[in-house]
Amino acid sequence: GENVEQHPSTLSVQEGDSAVIKCTYSDSASNYFPWYKQELGKRPQLIIDIRSNVGEKKDQRIAVTLNKTAKHFSLHITETQPEDSAVYFCAATLGGNNRLAFGKGNQVVVIP
Amino acid sequence: EAGVVQSPRYKIIEKKQPVAFWCNPISGHNTLYWYRQNLGQGPELLIRYENEEAVDDSQLPKDRFSAERLKGVDSTLKIQPAELGDSAVYLCASSLEDEQFFGPGTRLTVL
């Protein structure tokens, strides 16, 4: 199967509500988990990352939680705003050589 | 501080023609990556350099793709000959530690 899977593929939320995107990975040796935001026609930009020795990390309206036992991590966006509309990619290092494997992305649409 | 620079931004070629992409990483970043991003997909690693050494090129289709980073700074990725399926955005990224910084990409269209 895929090294990294994201669910759901598309998420629509009302402005002000929260959005949660879940990512699962297969390599138990993965130790670094970034989330990238990519607006249409733009480059991916890191918004938050977490390492395997931490369970949760927060930066203003964005948080990431990691469950190593279940091998999944989630991105939480609170008080969503229209400018949060974008494609969000999760990634995980593949243990052997620290190669980043990306998921296929989640399209988040914030409805004003 | 300047980010990762790539050129050209767009390239349209006919199949079987050669094409080259150039990348200048963030100053001081020893690690450089080339990714391919197909429409609706996440970036897929083609090759990773540590200074001038290619340390991970297992996903580079070596029959038609080549890359170099001769002085351990800027890098060139070449496709020869290009095929229709090579149409994609080619992203370059660089890093000092774990965080990877992406360039704007080169959008390649093969006709």
GROMACS .gro file of C-alpha atoms in nm, chain B:
model
  111
  113GLU     CA    1   1.714   3.609   0.246
  114ALA     CA    2   1.640   3.474  -0.102
  115GLY     CA    3   1.446   3.153  -0.124
  116VAL     CA    4   1.502   2.860  -0.357
  117VAL     CA    5   1.524   2.985  -0.715
  118GLN     CA    6   1.422   2.782  -1.017
  119SER     CA    7   1.420   2.848  -1.388
  120PRO     CA    8   1.249   2.843  -1.620
  121ARG     CA    9   0.906   2.872  -1.458
  122TYR     CA   10   0.730   2.724  -1.760
  123LYS     CA   11   0.851   2.508  -2.046
  124ILE     CA   12   0.660   2.365  -2.341
  125ILE     CA   13   0.837   2.117  -2.565
  126GLU     CA   14   0.753   1.846  -2.813
  127LYS     CA   15   0.805   1.483  -2.722
  128LYS     CA   16   1.151   1.342  -2.787
  129GLN     CA   17   1.311   1.683  -2.729
  130PRO     CA   18   1.556   1.743  -2.444
  131VAL     CA   19   1.482   1.980  -2.156
  132ALA     CA   20   1.678   2.109  -1.858
  133PHE     CA   21   1.576   2.270  -1.531
  134TRP     CA   22   1.796   2.476  -1.303
  135CYS     CA   23   1.782   2.525  -0.928
  136ASN     CA   24   1.973   2.748  -0.688
  137PRO     CA   25   1.912   2.649  -0.325
  138ILE     CA   26   1.904   2.872  -0.021
  139SER     CA   27   2.257   2.982   0.064
  140GLY     CA   28   2.423   2.743   0.307
  141HIS     CA   29   2.177   2.457   0.252
  142ASN     CA   30   2.383   2.145   0.191
  143THR     CA   31   2.093   1.922   0.096
  144LEU     CA   32   1.914   1.968  -0.234
  145TYR     CA   33   1.614   1.772  -0.362
  146TRP     CA   34   1.441   1.736  -0.697
  147TYR     CA   35   1.075   1.635  -0.685
  148ARG     CA   36   0.813   1.571  -0.952
  149GLN     CA   37   0.455   1.669  -0.877
  150ASN     CA   38   0.180   1.538  -1.101
  151LEU     CA   39  -0.158   1.706  -1.106
  152GLY     CA   40  -0.358   1.623  -0.795
  153GLN     CA   41  -0.069   1.438  -0.631
  154GLY     CA   42   0.195   1.507  -0.371
  155PRO     CA   43   0.559   1.566  -0.461
  156GLU     CA   44   0.760   1.251  -0.538
  157LEU     CA   45   1.134   1.251  -0.479
  158LEU     CA   46   1.354   1.202  -0.783
  159ILE     CA   47   1.697   1.263  -0.633
  160ARG     CA   48   1.860   1.401  -0.317
  161TYR     CA   49   2.205   1.556  -0.292
  162GLU     CA   50   2.423   1.606   0.012
  163ASN     CA   51   2.665   1.869  -0.115
  164GLU     CA   52   2.777   1.736  -0.453
  165GLU     CA   53   2.699   1.371  -0.381
  166ALA     CA   54   2.376   1.207  -0.493
  167VAL     CA   55   2.280   1.008  -0.184
  168ASP     CA   56   1.934   0.893  -0.294
  169ASP     CA   57   1.861   0.853  -0.665
  170SER     CA   58   1.671   0.526  -0.648
  171GLN     CA   59   1.354   0.687  -0.789
  172LEU     CA   60   1.523   0.868  -1.077
  173PRO     CA   61   1.439   0.707  -1.415
  174LYS     CA   62   1.798   0.687  -1.525
  175ASP     CA   63   1.728   0.589  -1.883
  176ARG     CA   64   1.615   0.943  -1.961
  177PHE     CA   65   1.672   1.156  -1.652
  178SER     CA   66   2.003   1.290  -1.527
  179ALA     CA   67   2.105   1.543  -1.267
  180GLU     CA   68   2.418   1.714  -1.149
  181ARG     CA   69   2.534   1.938  -0.868
  182LEU     CA   70   2.899   1.972  -0.960
  183LYS     CA   71   3.009   2.233  -0.705
  184GLY     CA   72   2.761   2.142  -0.437
  185VAL     CA   73   2.554   2.457  -0.484
  186ASP     CA   74   2.321   2.491  -0.782
  187SER     CA   75   2.185   2.192  -0.969
  188THR     CA   76   2.051   2.094  -1.309
  189LEU     CA   77   1.796   1.825  -1.388
  190LYS     CA   78   1.776   1.703  -1.747
  191ILE     CA   79   1.531   1.489  -1.939
  192GLN     CA   80   1.638   1.344  -2.273
  193PRO     CA   81   1.428   1.253  -2.459
  194ALA     CA   82   1.106   1.383  -2.303
  195GLU     CA   83   0.788   1.177  -2.318
  196LEU     CA   84   0.425   1.282  -2.290
  197GLY     CA   85   0.407   1.135  -1.939
  198ASP     CA   86   0.681   1.367  -1.818
  199SER     CA   87   0.439   1.660  -1.811
  200ALA     CA   88   0.438   1.773  -1.449
  201VAL     CA   89   0.571   2.038  -1.214
  202TYR     CA   90   0.936   1.982  -1.122
  203LEU     CA   91   1.008   2.117  -0.776
  204CYS     CA   92   1.346   2.180  -0.623
  205ALA     CA   93   1.387   2.202  -0.247
  206SER     CA   94   1.675   2.258  -0.008
  207SER     CA   95   1.731   2.204   0.360
  208LEU     CA   96   1.983   2.258   0.634
  209GLU     CA   97   1.819   2.016   0.876
  210ASP     CA   98   1.476   1.852   0.851
  211GLU     CA   99   1.268   2.142   0.718
  212GLN     CA  100   1.260   2.149   0.339
  213PHE     CA  101   1.208   2.477   0.156
  214PHE     CA  102   1.057   2.449  -0.189
  215GLY     CA  103   1.118   2.656  -0.497
  216PRO     CA  104   0.834   2.778  -0.722
  217GLY     CA  105   0.876   2.486  -0.959
  218THR     CA  106   0.901   2.448  -1.335
  219ARG     CA  107   0.579   2.350  -1.507
  220LEU     CA  108   0.670   2.122  -1.798
  221THR     CA  109   0.426   2.048  -2.078
  222VAL     CA  110   0.525   1.785  -2.332
  223LEU     CA  111   0.320   1.792  -2.654
   0.00000   0.00000   0.00000
